Coordinates of C-alpha atoms and ligand atoms in Angstrom, one line a residue:
M1 CA -95.1 -52.2 39.7
S2 CA -95.9 -50.1 36.8
M3 CA -99.4 -48.8 36.4
S4 CA -101.1 -49.6 33.2
K5 CA -104.0 -47.3 33.5
P6 CA -104.2 -44.8 30.6
V7 CA -102.8 -41.4 31.2
S8 CA -105.3 -38.5 30.8
M9 CA -104.7 -35.5 28.5
E10 CA -104.9 -33.3 31.7
T11 CA -102.0 -35.0 33.2
I12 CA -100.0 -34.7 30.1
V13 CA -100.7 -31.1 29.5
S14 CA -99.9 -30.3 33.2
L15 CA -96.7 -32.3 33.2
A16 CA -95.6 -30.6 29.8
K17 CA -96.3 -27.1 31.3
R18 CA -94.7 -27.7 34.6
R19 CA -91.6 -29.4 33.2
G20 CA -91.0 -27.1 30.4
F21 CA -91.9 -29.3 27.6
V22 CA -94.9 -27.3 26.0
F23 CA -96.3 -23.8 26.9
P24 CA -99.4 -22.2 25.7
S25 CA -98.3 -19.6 22.9
S26 CA -98.2 -15.8 23.9
E27 CA -99.5 -17.0 27.5
I28 CA -99.0 -13.6 29.1
Y29 CA -101.4 -12.2 26.6
G30 CA -104.0 -14.9 27.4
G31 CA -102.7 -17.3 24.9
L32 CA -103.8 -18.0 21.3
A33 CA -106.2 -20.9 20.5
S34 CA -104.4 -23.9 19.3
A35 CA -100.9 -22.4 19.2
W36 CA -98.1 -23.9 21.5
D37 CA -94.5 -23.2 22.1
Y38 CA -91.8 -25.9 22.8
G39 CA -89.9 -25.1 25.9
P40 CA -86.4 -26.2 26.8
L41 CA -87.2 -29.9 27.3
G42 CA -89.8 -30.0 24.5
S43 CA -87.7 -28.3 21.8
E44 CA -84.9 -30.9 22.6
L45 CA -87.5 -33.7 22.4
K46 CA -88.9 -32.4 19.3
N47 CA -85.4 -32.0 17.7
R48 CA -84.5 -35.6 18.8
V49 CA -87.8 -37.2 17.3
Q50 CA -86.9 -35.3 14.1
R51 CA -83.2 -36.4 14.2
K52 CA -84.1 -40.1 14.8
W53 CA -86.6 -40.0 11.8
W54 CA -84.1 -38.2 9.6
R55 CA -81.7 -40.8 10.3
E56 CA -83.9 -43.7 9.8
M57 CA -85.4 -42.3 6.5
T58 CA -82.2 -40.8 4.9
Q59 CA -79.0 -41.9 6.5
L60 CA -79.8 -45.6 6.8
H61 CA -80.7 -45.7 3.1
D62 CA -78.4 -45.0 0.2
N63 CA -81.2 -44.1 -2.1
I64 CA -83.1 -41.5 -0.1
V65 CA -81.9 -37.9 0.0
G66 CA -83.0 -34.9 2.0
L67 CA -84.5 -31.4 0.9
D68 CA -85.5 -28.3 2.6
A69 CA -87.9 -26.4 0.4
S70 CA -89.5 -22.9 1.2
I71 CA -92.7 -22.6 3.0
L72 CA -94.0 -20.0 0.4
M73 CA -94.1 -21.4 -3.2
H74 CA -95.6 -20.2 -6.5
P75 CA -99.3 -20.1 -6.1
R76 CA -99.8 -22.3 -9.3
V77 CA -98.2 -25.1 -7.3
W78 CA -101.4 -25.3 -5.2
E79 CA -103.7 -25.2 -8.3
A80 CA -101.8 -28.0 -9.7
S81 CA -101.7 -30.0 -6.6
G82 CA -105.5 -29.8 -6.3
H83 CA -105.5 -27.8 -3.1
V84 CA -107.2 -24.7 -4.2
D85 CA -110.2 -26.7 -5.6
N86 CA -110.3 -29.7 -3.1
F87 CA -108.6 -29.1 0.1
S88 CA -111.6 -28.2 2.1
D89 CA -113.4 -29.5 5.0
V90 CA -117.3 -29.1 5.3
M91 CA -118.3 -27.0 8.3
V92 CA -121.4 -26.4 10.3
E93 CA -122.3 -24.1 13.0
D94 CA -124.4 -24.7 16.1
T95 CA -127.0 -21.8 15.4
I96 CA -127.4 -21.3 19.1
T97 CA -123.8 -21.4 20.6
N98 CA -122.0 -20.5 17.4
E99 CA -119.7 -23.5 18.1
R100 CA -118.3 -24.9 14.8
F101 CA -117.8 -28.5 13.8
R102 CA -116.4 -30.4 11.0
W103 CA -119.3 -32.2 9.3
D104 CA -117.3 -35.7 9.1
H105 CA -116.8 -35.5 12.8
L106 CA -120.5 -35.6 13.6
T107 CA -122.4 -38.7 14.0
E108 CA -124.7 -40.2 11.4
V109 CA -127.8 -39.3 13.6
Q110 CA -126.5 -35.8 14.1
R111 CA -125.9 -35.3 10.3
E112 CA -129.3 -36.7 9.4
N113 CA -131.2 -34.5 12.1
R114 CA -129.0 -31.7 11.4
T115 CA -128.5 -31.1 15.1
S116 CA -125.2 -30.3 17.1
P117 CA -123.9 -32.5 20.0
A118 CA -125.7 -30.2 22.2
G119 CA -129.0 -31.0 20.3
N120 CA -129.4 -27.5 18.8
P121 CA -130.0 -26.8 15.1
L122 CA -127.1 -26.6 12.8
S123 CA -126.5 -24.1 9.9
E124 CA -126.1 -25.2 6.2
P125 CA -123.0 -27.3 5.7
R126 CA -120.3 -25.4 3.5
A127 CA -117.0 -26.1 2.4
F128 CA -114.1 -24.2 3.8
N129 CA -110.6 -24.3 2.3
L130 CA -108.0 -24.9 4.8
M131 CA -105.2 -23.0 3.2
F132 CA -103.9 -19.8 4.9
E133 CA -103.6 -17.0 2.3
T134 CA -101.2 -14.0 2.3
H135 CA -99.8 -11.6 -0.1
L136 CA -96.3 -11.0 -1.2
G137 CA -95.1 -7.3 -1.1
P138 CA -96.1 -4.3 1.0
T139 CA -99.5 -4.0 0.1
S140 CA -102.5 -6.4 0.2
S141 CA -102.9 -6.2 -3.6
G142 CA -99.6 -8.0 -3.9
Q143 CA -99.3 -11.5 -5.5
K144 CA -101.5 -13.9 -3.4
V145 CA -99.5 -16.9 -1.9
Y146 CA -100.3 -19.7 0.5
L147 CA -98.6 -21.0 3.6
R148 CA -98.0 -24.4 2.5
P149 CA -100.4 -27.1 3.8
E150 CA -98.2 -30.1 3.3
T151 CA -94.4 -30.3 2.7
A152 CA -94.8 -32.8 -0.1
Q153 CA -95.3 -30.4 -2.9
G154 CA -91.7 -28.7 -2.4
I155 CA -90.5 -32.2 -3.0
Y156 CA -92.5 -32.8 -6.3
V157 CA -91.5 -29.5 -7.7
N158 CA -87.8 -30.1 -7.0
F159 CA -88.1 -33.6 -8.6
K160 CA -86.1 -32.9 -11.6
N161 CA -83.4 -30.8 -9.8
V162 CA -82.8 -33.7 -7.4
V163 CA -82.7 -36.3 -10.2
Q164 CA -80.4 -34.2 -12.2
T165 CA -78.0 -33.2 -9.3
S166 CA -78.1 -36.6 -7.4
R167 CA -78.0 -39.1 -10.4
L168 CA -80.3 -41.3 -8.3
K169 CA -82.0 -44.2 -10.0
I170 CA -85.5 -45.3 -9.6
P171 CA -86.7 -46.4 -7.1
F172 CA -85.5 -43.6 -4.8
G173 CA -86.6 -41.2 -2.1
I174 CA -86.8 -37.6 -1.1
A175 CA -87.4 -36.6 2.5
Q176 CA -88.3 -33.5 4.1
V177 CA -89.1 -32.0 7.6
G178 CA -90.8 -28.7 8.0
K179 CA -93.8 -26.6 8.9
A180 CA -97.1 -26.7 7.5
F181 CA -100.1 -24.7 8.1
R182 CA -104.0 -25.5 7.9
N183 CA -106.7 -23.3 9.0
E184 CA -108.4 -26.1 10.7
I185 CA -112.1 -25.7 11.7
V186 CA -111.6 -27.5 15.0
T187 CA -108.4 -27.6 16.9
K188 CA -108.2 -29.6 20.1
N189 CA -106.3 -32.1 22.2
F190 CA -103.2 -29.8 22.8
I191 CA -100.7 -30.3 20.2
F192 CA -102.5 -33.0 18.3
R193 CA -104.4 -30.8 15.8
T194 CA -103.0 -27.4 15.4
C195 CA -103.1 -24.8 12.8
E196 CA -99.2 -24.5 12.6
F197 CA -97.5 -27.8 13.0
E198 CA -94.6 -29.8 11.3
Q199 CA -94.4 -32.8 9.2
L200 CA -92.0 -35.6 8.5
E201 CA -92.5 -36.6 4.9
M202 CA -90.9 -38.9 2.5
Q203 CA -91.6 -39.3 -1.2
Y204 CA -90.5 -42.5 -2.8
F205 CA -90.5 -42.5 -6.5
V206 CA -91.1 -45.9 -8.2
K207 CA -91.8 -47.5 -11.5
P208 CA -95.7 -47.6 -12.3
G209 CA -96.6 -51.3 -11.7
E210 CA -94.3 -51.6 -8.8
D211 CA -96.2 -49.1 -6.6
E212 CA -98.3 -51.6 -4.8
K213 CA -95.1 -53.6 -3.7
W214 CA -93.4 -50.4 -2.5
F215 CA -96.6 -49.4 -0.6
D216 CA -96.5 -52.5 1.2
Y217 CA -92.9 -52.2 1.8
W218 CA -93.1 -48.8 3.4
K219 CA -96.2 -49.9 5.5
E220 CA -93.9 -52.6 7.1
Q221 CA -90.9 -50.3 7.5
R222 CA -92.8 -47.6 9.2
I223 CA -94.4 -49.8 11.8
R224 CA -91.2 -51.5 12.5
Y225 CA -89.7 -48.1 13.0
Y226 CA -92.1 -47.2 15.8
D227 CA -91.3 -50.5 17.4
S228 CA -87.4 -49.7 17.2
V229 CA -88.0 -46.5 19.3
G230 CA -89.8 -48.5 21.8
I231 CA -93.5 -47.4 21.1
R232 CA -96.0 -49.9 22.7
P233 CA -97.2 -52.1 19.9
D234 CA -100.6 -52.5 21.4
R235 CA -101.2 -48.9 21.0
L236 CA -100.4 -48.8 17.3
R237 CA -102.5 -50.1 14.5
F238 CA -103.3 -49.8 10.7
K239 CA -106.4 -48.4 9.4
P240 CA -107.1 -48.5 5.5
H241 CA -108.9 -45.6 4.1
G242 CA -112.2 -46.5 2.4
P243 CA -112.9 -45.3 -1.1
D244 CA -114.9 -42.2 0.4
E245 CA -112.2 -41.3 2.8
L246 CA -109.1 -41.1 0.3
A247 CA -107.6 -37.8 -0.4
H248 CA -108.0 -36.2 -3.8
Y249 CA -104.6 -37.7 -4.8
A250 CA -104.5 -41.1 -3.5
K251 CA -105.3 -44.5 -5.0
A252 CA -104.8 -46.4 -1.7
A253 CA -104.0 -45.2 1.9
F254 CA -103.3 -46.6 5.3
D255 CA -103.1 -44.5 8.4
I256 CA -100.9 -45.9 11.3
E257 CA -103.1 -45.0 14.4
Y258 CA -102.1 -44.5 17.8
E259 CA -104.2 -45.1 20.9
F260 CA -104.2 -41.6 22.3
P261 CA -105.9 -40.7 25.7
F262 CA -108.7 -39.5 23.6
G263 CA -108.9 -42.6 21.4
W264 CA -107.5 -44.0 18.2
Q265 CA -106.2 -41.5 15.9
E266 CA -104.2 -40.9 12.9
L267 CA -100.3 -40.5 13.6
E268 CA -99.0 -41.1 10.1
G269 CA -100.5 -41.7 6.6
I270 CA -99.0 -43.9 3.9
H271 CA -100.3 -43.1 0.5
N272 CA -100.1 -44.4 -3.0
R273 CA -100.4 -41.1 -4.8
T274 CA -99.8 -42.6 -8.3
D275 CA -98.5 -40.2 -10.9
Y276 CA -101.2 -37.8 -10.0
D277 CA -98.7 -35.1 -8.6
L278 CA -96.1 -35.2 -11.3
S279 CA -98.6 -35.3 -14.1
R280 CA -100.5 -32.3 -12.7
H281 CA -97.2 -30.4 -12.2
S282 CA -96.0 -31.3 -15.9
E283 CA -99.4 -30.1 -17.2
F284 CA -99.5 -26.8 -15.2
S285 CA -95.9 -25.9 -15.6
G286 CA -95.3 -27.1 -19.1
K287 CA -92.3 -28.9 -18.2
D288 CA -91.5 -32.4 -18.9
L289 CA -91.1 -34.2 -15.6
R290 CA -90.8 -37.6 -17.0
Y291 CA -88.0 -39.8 -15.8
L292 CA -85.4 -41.4 -18.3
D293 CA -84.7 -44.9 -17.5
E294 CA -81.5 -45.2 -19.4
E295 CA -81.3 -49.1 -19.1
Q296 CA -84.7 -49.7 -20.3
K297 CA -84.5 -46.7 -22.7
E298 CA -87.9 -45.4 -21.7
R299 CA -89.4 -42.3 -20.3
Y300 CA -92.3 -42.3 -17.7
L301 CA -93.8 -40.4 -14.8
P302 CA -92.9 -42.3 -11.6
Y303 CA -95.6 -43.2 -9.1
I304 CA -95.2 -41.9 -5.6
V305 CA -95.5 -43.8 -2.4
E306 CA -95.7 -41.3 0.4
T307 CA -94.9 -41.7 4.2
S308 CA -96.2 -38.5 6.1
A309 CA -96.1 -38.3 9.8
G310 CA -96.8 -35.3 11.9
L311 CA -93.6 -34.2 14.0
T312 CA -95.5 -32.2 16.5
R313 CA -98.2 -35.0 16.7
S314 CA -95.4 -37.6 17.1
V315 CA -94.2 -35.5 20.1
L316 CA -97.6 -35.8 21.7
M317 CA -97.6 -39.6 20.9
V318 CA -94.1 -40.1 22.4
L319 CA -95.1 -38.2 25.5
C320 CA -98.4 -40.2 26.1
D321 CA -96.5 -43.5 25.3
A322 CA -93.7 -42.7 27.6
Y323 CA -95.9 -41.8 30.6
D324 CA -95.9 -44.1 33.4
E325 CA -96.7 -44.1 37.2
E326 CA -95.0 -46.8 39.4
E327 CA -95.4 -47.6 43.0
V328 CA -92.2 -47.9 44.4
A329 CA -92.4 -48.4 48.2
D330 CA -95.0 -48.1 50.9
G331 CA -97.7 -46.6 48.5
D332 CA -95.0 -44.0 47.3
V333 CA -95.7 -43.5 43.6
R334 CA -93.0 -42.1 41.0
T335 CA -93.7 -40.6 37.6
V336 CA -91.5 -41.7 35.0
L337 CA -91.3 -41.0 31.3
R338 CA -89.9 -44.1 29.6
F339 CA -88.4 -42.4 26.5
H340 CA -86.2 -44.4 24.4
P341 CA -82.6 -43.0 25.3
D342 CA -82.3 -41.7 21.8
L343 CA -85.4 -39.5 22.4
A344 CA -84.9 -38.4 25.9
P345 CA -84.1 -34.6 26.0
I346 CA -81.5 -35.3 28.7
T347 CA -79.4 -38.5 28.5
L348 CA -77.5 -38.1 31.6
G349 CA -78.1 -36.3 35.1
V350 CA -74.9 -35.8 37.0
F351 CA -75.0 -35.3 40.9
P352 CA -72.5 -34.9 43.8
L353 CA -73.9 -36.7 46.6
V354 CA -73.3 -33.5 48.6
K355 CA -72.0 -30.0 47.6
K356 CA -69.1 -30.1 50.1
D357 CA -65.7 -31.7 50.4
G358 CA -64.9 -31.2 46.8
L359 CA -67.6 -33.6 45.5
A360 CA -69.3 -30.9 43.4
E361 CA -66.1 -30.0 41.7
L362 CA -65.5 -33.4 41.0
A363 CA -69.0 -34.1 39.6
R364 CA -68.7 -30.9 37.5
E365 CA -65.3 -32.5 36.1
I366 CA -67.0 -35.8 35.4
E367 CA -69.8 -34.0 33.7
A368 CA -67.4 -32.1 31.4
E369 CA -65.9 -35.4 30.3
L370 CA -69.2 -36.7 29.3
R371 CA -70.5 -33.7 27.6
D372 CA -68.9 -34.4 24.2
D373 CA -70.9 -37.7 24.0
Y374 CA -74.2 -36.9 25.8
T375 CA -76.7 -34.2 26.7
T376 CA -76.0 -33.9 30.4
F377 CA -77.6 -32.0 33.2
Y378 CA -75.9 -31.1 36.4
D379 CA -78.0 -31.0 39.7
Q380 CA -76.7 -30.5 43.2
G381 CA -79.9 -29.2 44.9
G382 CA -82.0 -31.4 47.3
A383 CA -81.8 -34.9 48.6
I384 CA -80.3 -37.4 46.2
G385 CA -83.8 -39.3 45.9
R386 CA -85.5 -36.3 45.0
R387 CA -83.0 -35.4 42.2
Y388 CA -83.6 -39.0 40.8
R389 CA -87.2 -38.5 40.6
R390 CA -87.0 -35.1 39.0
Q391 CA -85.0 -36.8 36.2
D392 CA -87.5 -39.7 36.1
E393 CA -90.3 -37.2 35.5
V394 CA -88.5 -35.8 32.5
G395 CA -87.4 -39.3 31.2
T396 CA -83.7 -39.1 31.7
P397 CA -82.4 -42.7 31.2
F398 CA -79.2 -42.6 33.2
C399 CA -77.9 -40.7 36.3
V400 CA -74.4 -40.5 37.8
T401 CA -73.6 -39.8 41.4
V402 CA -70.4 -38.8 42.7
D403 CA -69.7 -39.6 46.4
Y404 CA -66.7 -39.8 48.8
D405 CA -65.5 -43.3 47.3
S406 CA -65.3 -41.4 43.9
K407 CA -62.7 -39.3 45.3
D408 CA -60.5 -42.4 46.5
D409 CA -61.0 -44.9 43.6
G410 CA -62.3 -43.0 40.9
T411 CA -65.8 -45.1 40.7
V412 CA -69.2 -43.5 40.6
T413 CA -72.9 -44.8 41.0
L414 CA -74.7 -45.2 37.7
R415 CA -78.4 -45.3 38.2
F416 CA -80.9 -46.6 35.6
R417 CA -84.3 -44.9 35.2
D418 CA -86.4 -47.9 34.3
S419 CA -85.2 -50.4 36.8
M420 CA -83.8 -48.0 39.4
E421 CA -80.9 -50.3 39.7
Q422 CA -77.5 -48.8 40.7
V423 CA -74.1 -50.1 39.7
R424 CA -70.5 -49.0 40.4
V425 CA -68.7 -47.9 37.3
H426 CA -65.2 -46.5 36.9
R427 CA -65.5 -42.8 35.6
S428 CA -63.1 -43.8 32.7
E429 CA -65.6 -46.5 31.6
L430 CA -68.9 -44.5 32.0
S431 CA -69.0 -43.4 28.4
E432 CA -68.6 -46.7 26.9
R433 CA -71.0 -48.3 29.3
I434 CA -73.7 -45.8 28.6
R435 CA -73.2 -46.3 24.8
A436 CA -73.6 -50.0 25.3
E437 CA -76.8 -49.5 27.5
I438 CA -78.4 -47.3 24.8
K439 CA -77.6 -49.8 22.0
A440 CA -79.1 -52.7 24.1
Y441 CA -82.1 -50.6 25.3
R442 CA -85.4 -52.5 25.2
R443 CA -88.4 -50.9 26.9
V444 CA -89.5 -52.9 30.0
G445 CA -92.9 -54.3 30.0
V446 CA -93.4 -53.9 26.2
Ligands
LIG1 N1 -98.7 -35.0 2.4 C1 -99.8 -35.8 2.9 C2 -100.5 -35.2 3.9 O1 -100.2 -34.1 4.3 P1 -102.3 -35.7 6.0 O2 -102.8 -37.1 6.4 O3 -103.1 -34.6 5.6 O4 -101.2 -36.0 4.6 C3 -100.1 -36.2 7.3 O5 -101.1 -35.4 6.9 C4 -99.8 -36.1 8.7 O6 -99.5 -34.7 9.3 C5 -101.0 -36.6 9.6 O7 -100.8 -38.0 9.8 C6 -100.7 -35.9 10.9 O8 -99.8 -36.6 11.9 C7 -100.0 -34.5 10.7 N2 -101.1 -33.5 10.6 C8 -102.0 -33.3 9.6 N3 -102.7 -32.0 9.9 C9 -102.2 -31.8 11.2 C10 -102.7 -30.7 12.2 N4 -103.7 -30.0 11.9 N5 -102.0 -30.6 13.2 C11 -100.9 -31.6 13.5 N6 -100.6 -32.6 12.7 C12 -101.2 -32.6 11.6

């Protein structure tokens, strides 16, 4: 029986390290606060989360295209976008311990009394711009540039290029995945909030007046997407931004929140950015960024509806959501990551029952047959039950065991991660069978 008790962050961090999902950055030097490296399984998981999103947001739409803009951009971009003037958090310091806090993360009482969570006096609140600055060229007097704090601006400044080269008609979207950097005052909760992270962003350009309709459309699309990849619906909710929470560019915004082990937190933002960005870039660049509607014979600046999710934050969400412990027999408990098969770093474990009598060679041969279609992992070490458990713990949805009968009749055991059921399948039918299982996959108990 599956255990529904929430997983702790300690459990997730320890599993992630032990099984090669996420390591502390530069660990042999003692690590760097808030920086993390994605290991063999973590980089595969992150790639898969990204690919799934990319397919959903570009390939499954005939009016959304991709872009890969550079991280360093002309510094005027960030003046036009409002980030130079507005992209700051208010910071305070505990005057005794020097611990720093975001003003908006303190309780009302703490703000009123000007005391830290430890009860100590706080410093004067001061605004702190989150953008990382650097300089182009060999000396620090070179041109000041910023590491982009969001990928979105790369899309806005390429709006005209994309319209001219793709001949897209409004409404249409441009999607991008990439690194973003923010000098966060407080980084915590593992990979949830870091200074270097990745975003999955899509900007949808619409006719003014149709923005609210498309805003509602994308809200529904995005929540449906999480359902399609097996995320527990009871751990997802919408949260509207109140007027004092709206970003400087937004007319309306909803967060999709996920219930992490440390509480409900933002996973993705859906924003109605109006024509704020394109009008500011028109003004600052002096270029006419209006769209020509050839049918209506009119020019206008489109409104933008944005869907903006964190990729690295999504990886944490997927890990927390997949984690399960299940009592299997006589008090024995197995750990299982119930990843959607499209997200699992390994799709298929292949094992010989024993190494001898030609079974290892046969298992290798079968693995080679399946490699073109799936990410496979060969393992011949230890008892078969332990090998299954090792794959359960990293979320491998299918395992194939090659035994003595396989030599005689070509059949193998196909074992399912979630139900632990086992069926006999002929090796020639394995690939098709797994494909059908992935297509029909529904998460158990959700
Ligand atoms: N372009 C809009 C934008 O950047 P945002 O709400 O500031 O909006 C979007 O960020 C998403 O990026 C968030 O929902 C979150 O998933 C992710 N994100 C933001 N800051 C992050 C950080 N410091 N670490 C990890 N992910 C972050």
